[in-house]
Amino acid sequence: MDIKKIPSDKIYDELENVLKFYSFKNSTLLSNFLRYIVTETIDERQQFIKEYSIAVNALSRPSHFNPHDDAMVRIHAGRLRKLLHEYYSTDGKDNPLIIHVPKGGYVPEFIHNNKMRATDLHVSTNKTNPVITVFPFKTIAHRPDLEAFSQILSEEISAELSRFQDISVIGHFPSDVISKINENVLEAANLIGADFIITGHIQIIDNKLQIRINLINSSSGKFIMTKLFTPATLDDGIRLQNDIVKDIVSTMGGYYGIIFNEMVRTAPSKISNNTGILRAICSYHEYQRSYSIENFAKALSNLNEAVELDPNHAIAWAMLGEMHLASMALGLDNCKKTVEKSSHCVTKALNIDPNCQQAWYALAIINCFKKDQDNCLSAAEQCLKINPNSSGIASGIGCVLIFAGYFEKGFNLLENTIRINPSHPWWINVGYCYYYIHKKEYQKSLYWAEKMDFSETIWDPLLKAVSLSLLSEDAKAKVYLNNLLELQPQTAGEIKETLSSFMFSDEIVFRIINSLKRIGLKNDF
């Protein structure tokens, strides 16, 4: 767009119009973001509009800010686009000029309203995602410090939830919704099409600070979760805010969080009647929660159908790539080309969305299968940077790092993640067992093997047999070995091939195979 076609004073006037919009007035951060990129573009310094310059010059980040380590600019850019869409859909719909920030960059475009296509402005409120609204937290005591903390806390929860690609977040509201919030939060949520409400209050009782945060199902009014935080003071407000946000967001967001589980449990028709994407994502989630041959096959089939229906859906491609690898890890597929097939899916996902966390997650697993330790760690670190609060993915990354030989790094990540949100993929137990076999703490390995309880997968009887054999409880171990062979007749060589396909340590694989051979597994090598 050649801005010389539109006088700069007209662009500045439009910028001021936008910044008077209630949502921008409520967010100094996004106002500064927009003002900076518009001014730089008018002054023909578009080449300097980069993540680093935005962070330092507009968002008050320190000079040592590293965009590779911090996705803050990308997150707030997404929020900025949503607010611009909201403005031009309401108060600014008849403005002669439109400020537009295309996806994939930060340089704004200035376009005459009659030339702007609806598809250019459209920001999807894709109902394949549950929609969450974060209503302002009430402050019972009228104190400026509490009111400021309340506003920042609700903004930070909105921003961090926005990192999840599987949910949509609304954190700014027109005046009619704000007045409705004070009357009836359920009706207010209805006005904006929100499935769930996050709300709460901050108060002082007997000189003690209380911060209450609630999650409510907007259709039923049911409280799904409520948490009470009782810090001594607000003196260390940033640390307190970070602790609360991490606790809340890790518990609520992602496929293993409360929000998604509640949607699956209470709105099955929304899933079954939906087009392929939501159905595929939910079947993937069900496979991760509870393994069975049926759940695996359904997830694989639905994801194949989903990418045919919507070939530009990055998450579906990434999940499909991961499921291909799972077929190898489960001993269902030993074709060498399966890793290539998975790589093809993940490459497509990253081409569609370079910041797709699910794709970086799958890429870490691919590199684990390729025995590329350095790139496995690199992909894992990039995955976590995109959204460290996605507890299900973080626990999976911890497990992958253990398989890749980063034992303590992976174990610490697993422990920290599961402490915040105990929900995790079923196969995390394999990672724990592998770690404790590495440490020669076989009683703990048995503990995690017994927690698995998924009789249709080879990993359940295999790890129980291994752990019991290493504890010299041979009679019990042989029962599970027999269960394994009944489930899927295998030799030592076949099991070794499955283990070695993604477990880096030859010494641990050797110890596992020897423990099975000692109790009767047929030796064919």
Coordinates of C-alpha atoms in Angstrom, one line a residue:
M1 CA 0.0 0.0 0.0
D2 CA 1.4 3.4 -1.0
I3 CA 0.6 5.7 1.9
K4 CA 1.3 8.8 -0.2
K5 CA -2.1 8.2 -1.8
I6 CA -3.6 9.0 1.6
P7 CA -2.4 12.3 3.3
S8 CA -0.6 11.6 6.5
D9 CA -2.9 14.0 8.4
K10 CA -5.9 11.8 7.4
I11 CA -4.1 8.8 8.8
Y12 CA -3.3 10.6 12.0
D13 CA -6.9 11.6 12.4
E14 CA -8.0 8.0 11.9
L15 CA -5.4 6.8 14.4
E16 CA -6.9 9.2 17.0
N17 CA -10.4 8.0 16.2
V18 CA -9.3 4.4 16.8
L19 CA -7.5 5.2 20.1
K20 CA -10.7 6.8 21.4
F21 CA -12.5 3.5 21.1
Y22 CA -13.3 2.0 24.6
S23 CA -11.2 -1.1 24.1
F24 CA -8.1 0.9 23.2
K25 CA -8.7 3.4 26.0
N26 CA -8.8 0.4 28.4
S27 CA -5.4 -0.9 27.1
T28 CA -2.4 1.4 27.2
L29 CA -0.2 -1.4 25.9
L30 CA -2.2 -1.9 22.6
S31 CA -2.6 1.8 22.1
N32 CA 1.1 2.3 22.3
F33 CA 1.6 -0.7 19.9
L34 CA -0.7 0.8 17.3
R35 CA 0.6 4.4 17.6
Y36 CA 4.2 3.2 17.2
I37 CA 3.6 1.1 14.0
V38 CA 1.4 3.7 12.4
T39 CA 3.8 6.6 13.1
E40 CA 6.8 4.6 11.9
T41 CA 5.0 3.7 8.7
I42 CA 3.9 7.3 8.0
D43 CA 7.5 8.4 8.5
E44 CA 8.5 5.7 6.0
R45 CA 10.5 3.7 8.5
Q46 CA 8.6 0.4 7.8
Q47 CA 11.9 -1.5 7.6
F48 CA 12.5 -0.9 11.3
I49 CA 9.1 -2.3 12.4
K50 CA 10.4 -5.5 13.9
E51 CA 9.5 -7.5 17.0
Y52 CA 12.5 -6.1 18.9
S53 CA 11.8 -2.5 18.1
I54 CA 8.1 -2.8 18.9
A55 CA 8.9 -4.5 22.2
V56 CA 11.5 -1.9 23.3
N57 CA 9.9 1.3 21.8
A58 CA 6.2 0.6 22.3
L59 CA 5.8 -2.1 25.0
S60 CA 8.4 -0.9 27.5
R61 CA 10.5 -4.0 27.3
P62 CA 14.2 -3.8 28.3
S63 CA 17.0 -3.4 25.7
H64 CA 18.1 -7.0 26.2
F65 CA 14.6 -8.2 25.0
N66 CA 15.0 -11.3 22.8
P67 CA 12.1 -12.0 20.4
H68 CA 13.3 -15.6 20.0
D69 CA 12.8 -16.2 23.7
D70 CA 9.6 -14.2 24.3
A71 CA 6.5 -14.4 22.1
M72 CA 4.9 -11.3 23.7
V73 CA 4.9 -9.1 20.6
R74 CA 3.2 -11.9 18.5
I75 CA 0.6 -12.4 21.2
H76 CA -0.2 -8.7 21.5
A77 CA -0.3 -8.3 17.7
G78 CA -3.1 -10.9 17.6
R79 CA -5.0 -9.0 20.3
L80 CA -4.4 -5.7 18.3
R81 CA -5.9 -7.2 15.1
K82 CA -8.9 -8.4 17.1
L83 CA -9.5 -4.9 18.6
L84 CA -9.2 -3.3 15.1
H85 CA -11.7 -5.8 13.8
E86 CA -14.0 -5.0 16.7
Y87 CA -13.7 -1.3 16.1
Y88 CA -14.3 -1.4 12.4
S89 CA -17.3 -3.8 12.9
T90 CA -18.9 -1.3 15.3
D91 CA -18.0 2.4 15.9
G92 CA -15.7 2.7 12.9
K93 CA -17.7 0.8 10.4
D94 CA -18.6 4.0 8.4
N95 CA -15.1 5.6 8.7
P96 CA -13.7 6.6 5.2
L97 CA -10.3 5.2 6.2
I98 CA -9.3 1.8 7.7
I99 CA -6.1 0.9 9.5
H100 CA -5.4 -2.8 8.9
V101 CA -2.5 -4.9 10.2
P102 CA -2.2 -8.0 8.0
K103 CA -1.4 -11.3 9.5
G104 CA 2.3 -12.4 9.2
G105 CA 3.7 -8.9 9.8
Y106 CA 3.5 -5.7 11.8
V107 CA 3.5 -3.0 9.1
P108 CA 0.0 -1.5 8.9
E109 CA -2.0 -0.8 5.7
F110 CA -4.2 2.3 5.3
I111 CA -7.1 1.6 3.0
H112 CA -10.2 3.5 1.8
N113 CA -13.2 1.8 3.4
N114 CA -15.0 1.2 0.1
K115 CA -12.0 -0.8 -1.2
M116 CA -11.6 -3.0 1.8
R117 CA -12.9 -6.5 1.3
A118 CA -14.7 -8.1 4.2
T119 CA -12.3 -11.1 4.0
D120 CA -9.4 -8.8 4.6
L121 CA -10.8 -7.6 7.9
H122 CA -12.4 -10.8 9.1
V123 CA -11.0 -12.2 12.3
S124 CA -12.4 -15.6 12.8
T125 CA -14.4 -16.4 15.9
N126 CA -14.2 -20.0 14.8
K127 CA -16.6 -22.0 16.8
T128 CA -14.3 -25.0 16.6
N129 CA -12.8 -23.2 19.6
P130 CA -14.5 -22.6 22.9
V131 CA -14.8 -18.8 23.5
I132 CA -13.7 -17.5 26.8
T133 CA -14.4 -14.0 28.2
V134 CA -12.4 -12.4 31.0
F135 CA -14.7 -10.0 32.8
P136 CA -13.2 -7.2 35.0
F137 CA -12.4 -8.4 38.5
K138 CA -14.3 -6.4 41.2
T139 CA -12.4 -4.6 43.9
I140 CA -14.4 -4.5 47.1
A141 CA -12.2 -1.9 48.8
H142 CA -11.9 1.3 46.7
R143 CA -8.1 1.5 46.7
P144 CA -6.2 2.6 43.6
D145 CA -3.5 -0.1 44.0
L146 CA -6.1 -2.8 44.1
E147 CA -8.0 -1.4 41.1
A148 CA -4.7 -1.1 39.1
F149 CA -3.7 -4.7 40.1
S150 CA -7.2 -6.0 39.1
Q151 CA -7.0 -4.4 35.7
I152 CA -3.5 -5.7 35.0
L153 CA -4.4 -9.2 36.3
S154 CA -7.4 -9.5 34.0
E155 CA -5.4 -8.3 31.0
E156 CA -2.5 -10.7 31.7
I157 CA -4.9 -13.7 32.0
S158 CA -6.5 -12.7 28.7
A159 CA -3.1 -12.3 27.0
E160 CA -1.7 -15.7 28.3
L161 CA -4.9 -17.5 27.4
S162 CA -4.6 -16.0 23.9
R163 CA -1.4 -18.0 23.5
F164 CA -3.6 -21.2 23.2
Q165 CA -4.5 -21.9 19.6
D166 CA -7.4 -24.0 20.7
I167 CA -9.4 -21.3 22.5
S168 CA -10.7 -17.8 21.6
V169 CA -10.5 -15.0 24.2
I170 CA -12.5 -11.8 24.6
G171 CA -11.1 -9.4 27.1
H172 CA -12.5 -6.0 25.9
F173 CA -16.2 -5.0 25.8
P174 CA -18.5 -2.3 24.4
S175 CA -20.3 -0.1 26.9
D176 CA -23.6 -2.0 26.7
V177 CA -21.8 -5.2 27.7
I178 CA -20.0 -3.5 30.5
S179 CA -23.3 -2.3 32.0
K180 CA -24.8 -5.7 31.5
I181 CA -21.8 -7.4 33.3
N182 CA -22.7 -5.4 36.4
E183 CA -26.3 -6.6 36.2
N184 CA -26.0 -10.3 35.0
V185 CA -22.8 -11.9 33.9
L186 CA -24.6 -14.8 32.1
E187 CA -26.6 -12.4 30.0
A188 CA -23.4 -10.4 29.3
A189 CA -21.6 -13.5 28.1
N190 CA -24.6 -14.3 25.9
L191 CA -24.3 -10.9 24.2
I192 CA -20.8 -11.6 23.1
G193 CA -21.2 -15.4 22.4
A194 CA -18.9 -16.6 25.2
D195 CA -19.0 -20.2 26.3
F196 CA -17.1 -19.6 29.5
I197 CA -16.6 -16.7 31.9
I198 CA -13.6 -15.9 34.0
T199 CA -14.4 -13.4 36.7
G200 CA -13.6 -12.8 40.4
H201 CA -12.9 -10.2 43.0
I202 CA -10.1 -8.7 45.1
Q203 CA -10.9 -7.7 48.7
I204 CA -9.4 -7.2 52.1
I205 CA -10.9 -9.0 55.1
D206 CA -9.5 -8.5 58.6
N207 CA -6.5 -6.8 57.0
K208 CA -5.9 -9.9 54.9
L209 CA -5.8 -9.8 51.1
Q210 CA -8.0 -12.2 49.2
I211 CA -8.0 -12.7 45.4
R212 CA -10.8 -15.0 44.2
I213 CA -11.0 -16.2 40.6
N214 CA -13.9 -18.2 39.2
L215 CA -14.5 -20.1 35.9
I216 CA -18.2 -20.3 35.0
N217 CA -20.1 -22.2 32.3
S218 CA -22.1 -19.4 30.7
S219 CA -24.9 -21.7 29.4
S220 CA -25.6 -23.3 32.8
G221 CA -24.2 -20.8 35.3
K222 CA -22.3 -23.6 36.9
F223 CA -19.0 -22.8 38.7
I224 CA -16.5 -25.1 37.1
M225 CA -13.5 -23.9 39.1
T226 CA -12.9 -21.4 41.9
K227 CA -9.5 -20.6 43.3
L228 CA -8.6 -18.4 46.3
F229 CA -5.2 -16.7 46.6
T230 CA -4.2 -15.1 49.9
P231 CA -1.0 -13.2 49.5
A232 CA 0.3 -11.2 52.4
T233 CA 0.5 -7.9 50.4
L234 CA 0.7 -6.5 46.9
D235 CA 4.2 -5.3 47.5
D236 CA 5.7 -7.7 45.0
G237 CA 2.9 -7.2 42.5
I238 CA 4.6 -8.6 39.4
R239 CA 5.7 -11.8 41.1
L240 CA 2.2 -12.3 42.5
Q241 CA 0.6 -11.6 39.2
N242 CA 2.9 -14.0 37.4
D243 CA 2.2 -16.8 40.0
I244 CA -1.6 -16.3 39.8
V245 CA -1.6 -16.2 36.0
K246 CA 0.5 -19.3 35.6
D247 CA -1.6 -21.2 38.1
I248 CA -4.9 -20.2 36.4
V249 CA -3.9 -20.4 32.8
S250 CA -2.1 -23.8 33.2
T251 CA -5.1 -25.3 34.8
M252 CA -7.7 -23.9 32.4
G253 CA -6.1 -23.9 28.9
G254 CA -5.2 -26.5 26.4
Y255 CA -6.6 -29.9 25.6
Y256 CA -5.9 -31.2 29.1
G257 CA -7.3 -28.1 30.8
I258 CA -10.6 -27.6 32.6
I259 CA -12.2 -25.5 29.8
F260 CA -11.7 -28.1 27.0
N261 CA -12.7 -31.0 29.2
E262 CA -15.9 -29.2 30.3
M263 CA -16.8 -28.5 26.7
V264 CA -16.3 -32.2 25.7
R265 CA -18.3 -33.3 28.8
T266 CA -21.3 -30.9 28.6
A267 CA -21.6 -30.2 24.9
P268 CA -21.1 -33.4 22.9
S269 CA -23.6 -32.3 20.2
K270 CA -21.5 -29.3 19.5
I271 CA -18.7 -31.8 18.6
S272 CA -20.7 -34.5 16.8
N273 CA -22.6 -32.0 14.7
N274 CA -19.5 -30.0 13.8
T275 CA -17.4 -30.2 10.7
G276 CA -14.3 -32.3 10.8
I277 CA -11.9 -30.0 12.7
L278 CA -13.5 -30.0 16.1
R279 CA -14.4 -33.6 15.9
A280 CA -10.9 -34.5 14.9
I281 CA -9.3 -32.4 17.7
C282 CA -11.6 -34.0 20.3
S283 CA -10.9 -37.5 19.1
Y284 CA -7.1 -36.7 19.3
H285 CA -7.7 -35.5 22.8
E286 CA -9.7 -38.6 23.7
Y287 CA -6.8 -40.8 22.4
Q288 CA -4.3 -38.9 24.6
R289 CA -6.5 -39.2 27.6
S290 CA -7.4 -42.9 27.3
Y291 CA -5.6 -45.3 24.9
S292 CA -7.5 -48.0 23.0
I293 CA -7.2 -49.3 19.5
E294 CA -10.6 -47.8 18.7
N295 CA -9.6 -44.3 20.1
F296 CA -6.3 -44.4 18.1
A297 CA -8.0 -45.4 14.9
K298 CA -10.8 -42.9 15.3
A299 CA -8.3 -40.0 15.9
L300 CA -6.2 -41.0 12.9
S301 CA -9.3 -41.3 10.6
N302 CA -10.8 -38.0 11.8
L303 CA -7.6 -36.1 11.4
N304 CA -7.1 -37.4 7.9
E305 CA -10.7 -36.3 7.1
A306 CA -10.1 -32.9 8.8
V307 CA -7.0 -31.9 6.7
E308 CA -9.0 -32.8 3.5
L309 CA -11.9 -30.6 4.6
D310 CA -9.6 -27.8 5.7
P311 CA -6.1 -28.1 4.2
N312 CA -5.0 -24.8 5.9
H313 CA -5.6 -25.9 9.5
A314 CA -2.1 -26.0 11.0
I315 CA -3.1 -27.8 14.2
A316 CA -4.9 -30.6 12.4
W317 CA -1.8 -31.2 10.2
A318 CA 0.5 -31.2 13.3
M319 CA -1.7 -33.7 15.2
L320 CA -1.9 -35.9 12.1
G321 CA 1.9 -35.9 11.9
E322 CA 2.1 -36.9 15.6
M323 CA -0.4 -39.7 15.2
H324 CA 1.7 -41.3 12.4
L325 CA 4.6 -41.4 14.8
A326 CA 2.4 -42.8 17.6
S327 CA 1.7 -45.8 15.3
M328 CA 5.4 -46.6 15.4
A329 CA 5.8 -46.1 19.1
L330 CA 2.8 -48.4 19.7
G331 CA 4.3 -51.1 17.6
L332 CA 1.5 -50.9 15.1
D333 CA 3.6 -49.7 12.2
N334 CA 7.3 -50.4 11.5
C335 CA 7.5 -48.8 8.1
K336 CA 10.6 -46.6 7.7
K337 CA 8.6 -44.1 5.6
T338 CA 6.3 -43.3 8.4
V339 CA 8.7 -40.7 9.8
E340 CA 8.8 -39.1 6.4
K341 CA 5.0 -39.1 6.2
S342 CA 4.9 -37.4 9.6
S343 CA 7.6 -34.8 8.6
H344 CA 5.5 -33.9 5.6
C345 CA 2.4 -33.2 7.8
V346 CA 4.5 -31.1 10.3
T347 CA 6.2 -29.2 7.5
K348 CA 2.8 -28.3 6.1
A349 CA 1.6 -27.1 9.6
L350 CA 4.7 -24.9 10.0
N351 CA 4.3 -23.4 6.5
I352 CA 0.7 -22.5 7.4
D353 CA 1.6 -21.2 10.8
P354 CA 5.3 -20.9 11.9
N355 CA 4.1 -20.3 15.5
C356 CA 1.9 -23.4 15.7
Q357 CA 2.9 -24.9 19.0
Q358 CA 1.4 -28.3 18.2
A359 CA 3.7 -28.4 15.1
W360 CA 6.9 -27.6 17.1
Y361 CA 5.8 -30.3 19.6
A362 CA 5.4 -32.9 16.8
L363 CA 8.8 -31.7 15.3
A364 CA 10.5 -32.5 18.7
I365 CA 9.0 -36.0 18.5
I366 CA 10.1 -36.4 14.9
N367 CA 13.7 -35.5 15.8
C368 CA 13.5 -38.0 18.6
F369 CA 12.6 -40.7 16.1
K370 CA 15.4 -39.5 13.8
K371 CA 17.9 -39.7 16.8
D372 CA 18.8 -36.1 16.2
Q373 CA 19.4 -35.0 19.8
D374 CA 20.3 -31.4 19.2
N375 CA 17.4 -30.6 16.9
C376 CA 15.0 -32.5 19.3
L377 CA 16.1 -30.1 22.1
S378 CA 15.9 -27.1 19.8
A379 CA 12.3 -27.9 18.7
A380 CA 11.3 -28.6 22.3
E381 CA 12.6 -25.2 23.5
Q382 CA 10.9 -23.4 20.6
C383 CA 7.6 -25.2 21.5
L384 CA 7.8 -24.2 25.1
K385 CA 8.6 -20.6 24.2
I386 CA 5.4 -20.2 22.3
N387 CA 3.3 -21.1 25.3
P388 CA 5.0 -22.4 28.5
N389 CA 1.6 -22.6 30.2
S390 CA 0.2 -25.3 27.9
S391 CA 0.5 -28.0 30.5
G392 CA -0.4 -31.0 28.3
I393 CA 2.1 -30.1 25.7
A394 CA 4.8 -29.2 28.3
S395 CA 4.4 -32.6 30.0
G396 CA 4.8 -34.3 26.6
I397 CA 7.9 -32.3 25.8
G398 CA 9.3 -33.4 29.2
C399 CA 8.7 -37.0 28.3
V400 CA 10.3 -36.6 24.8
L401 CA 13.4 -35.0 26.4
I402 CA 13.8 -38.0 28.7
F403 CA 13.6 -40.3 25.7
A404 CA 16.2 -38.1 23.9
G405 CA 18.7 -38.5 26.8
Y406 CA 18.1 -35.2 28.5
F407 CA 17.0 -37.0 31.7
E408 CA 17.1 -34.4 34.3
K409 CA 15.8 -31.5 32.1
G410 CA 12.9 -33.6 30.9
F411 CA 12.1 -35.0 34.4
N412 CA 12.1 -31.5 36.0
L413 CA 9.8 -30.2 33.3
L414 CA 7.5 -33.2 33.9
E415 CA 7.4 -32.7 37.6
N416 CA 6.8 -28.9 37.5
T417 CA 4.0 -29.3 34.9
I418 CA 2.2 -32.1 36.6
R419 CA 2.3 -30.3 40.0
I420 CA 0.3 -27.5 38.4
N421 CA -2.1 -29.6 36.3
P422 CA -2.1 -33.4 37.0
S423 CA -4.0 -34.1 33.7
H424 CA -1.6 -35.3 31.0
P425 CA -1.3 -37.7 28.0
W426 CA -1.5 -41.4 29.1
W427 CA 2.0 -42.1 27.6
I428 CA 3.7 -39.8 30.0
N429 CA 3.9 -42.8 32.3
V430 CA 6.3 -44.4 29.8
G431 CA 8.6 -41.5 30.2
Y432 CA 8.5 -41.8 34.0
C433 CA 9.3 -45.5 33.8
Y434 CA 12.1 -44.9 31.4
Y435 CA 13.6 -42.3 33.7
Y436 CA 13.4 -44.5 36.8
I437 CA 14.9 -47.5 35.0
H438 CA 17.7 -45.1 34.0
K439 CA 18.1 -44.2 37.7
K440 CA 17.8 -47.9 38.7
E441 CA 14.9 -47.0 41.0
Y442 CA 12.8 -49.9 40.0
Q443 CA 10.1 -49.6 42.7
K444 CA 9.3 -46.1 41.3
S445 CA 9.3 -47.5 37.8
L446 CA 6.7 -50.1 38.9
Y447 CA 4.6 -47.3 40.5
W448 CA 4.3 -45.4 37.2
A449 CA 3.7 -48.6 35.2
E450 CA 0.9 -49.6 37.5
K451 CA -0.7 -46.1 37.1
M452 CA -1.0 -46.7 33.4
D453 CA -3.8 -49.2 33.4
F454 CA -4.3 -49.3 29.6
S455 CA -4.5 -53.0 28.8
E456 CA -4.9 -52.5 25.0
T457 CA -1.4 -51.0 24.6
I458 CA 1.8 -53.1 24.7
W459 CA 3.3 -50.5 27.1
D460 CA 1.1 -51.5 30.0
P461 CA 2.1 -55.2 30.3
L462 CA 5.6 -54.5 28.9
L463 CA 6.6 -51.9 31.6
K464 CA 5.0 -53.9 34.4
A465 CA 6.9 -57.0 33.3
V466 CA 10.1 -55.1 33.1
S467 CA 9.8 -53.3 36.4
L468 CA 8.8 -56.5 38.3
S469 CA 11.6 -58.5 36.6
L470 CA 14.2 -55.8 37.6
L471 CA 12.8 -56.1 41.2
S472 CA 13.3 -60.0 40.9
E473 CA 9.5 -60.5 41.3
D474 CA 9.6 -63.1 38.6
A475 CA 6.3 -64.8 39.1
K476 CA 4.3 -61.6 38.8
A477 CA 6.6 -60.4 35.9
K478 CA 5.8 -63.6 33.9
V479 CA 2.1 -63.0 34.1
Y480 CA 2.5 -59.6 32.5
L481 CA 4.9 -61.0 29.9
N482 CA 2.2 -63.5 28.9
N483 CA -0.3 -60.7 28.7
L484 CA 2.0 -58.8 26.4
L485 CA 2.5 -61.8 24.1
E486 CA -1.2 -62.5 24.0
L487 CA -1.9 -58.9 23.1
Q488 CA 0.7 -58.8 20.4
P489 CA 3.1 -61.8 19.9
Q490 CA 6.6 -60.4 19.8
T491 CA 10.2 -61.4 20.0
A492 CA 13.1 -59.7 21.7
G493 CA 14.2 -58.3 18.4
E494 CA 10.8 -56.8 17.6
I495 CA 10.5 -55.2 21.0
K496 CA 14.1 -53.9 20.8
E497 CA 13.3 -52.3 17.4
T498 CA 10.2 -50.5 18.8
L499 CA 12.2 -49.3 21.9
S500 CA 15.2 -48.2 19.8
S501 CA 13.1 -46.3 17.3
F502 CA 12.8 -43.4 19.8
M503 CA 14.7 -44.2 23.0
F504 CA 18.3 -42.9 22.7
S505 CA 20.0 -44.9 25.4
D506 CA 21.2 -48.3 24.0
E507 CA 22.2 -49.3 27.6
I508 CA 18.7 -48.8 28.9
V509 CA 17.1 -50.6 26.0
F510 CA 19.6 -53.5 26.5
R511 CA 18.6 -53.6 30.2
I512 CA 14.9 -53.7 29.4
I513 CA 15.3 -56.5 26.8
N514 CA 17.5 -58.5 29.1
S515 CA 15.0 -58.2 32.0
L516 CA 12.3 -59.7 29.6
K517 CA 14.6 -62.4 28.2
R518 CA 15.4 -63.5 31.8
I519 CA 11.7 -64.3 32.4
G520 CA 11.1 -66.1 29.1
L521 CA 10.9 -63.7 26.2
K522 CA 12.1 -65.5 23.0
N523 CA 15.5 -64.4 21.9
D524 CA 15.9 -64.0 18.2
F525 CA 19.2 -62.2 17.9

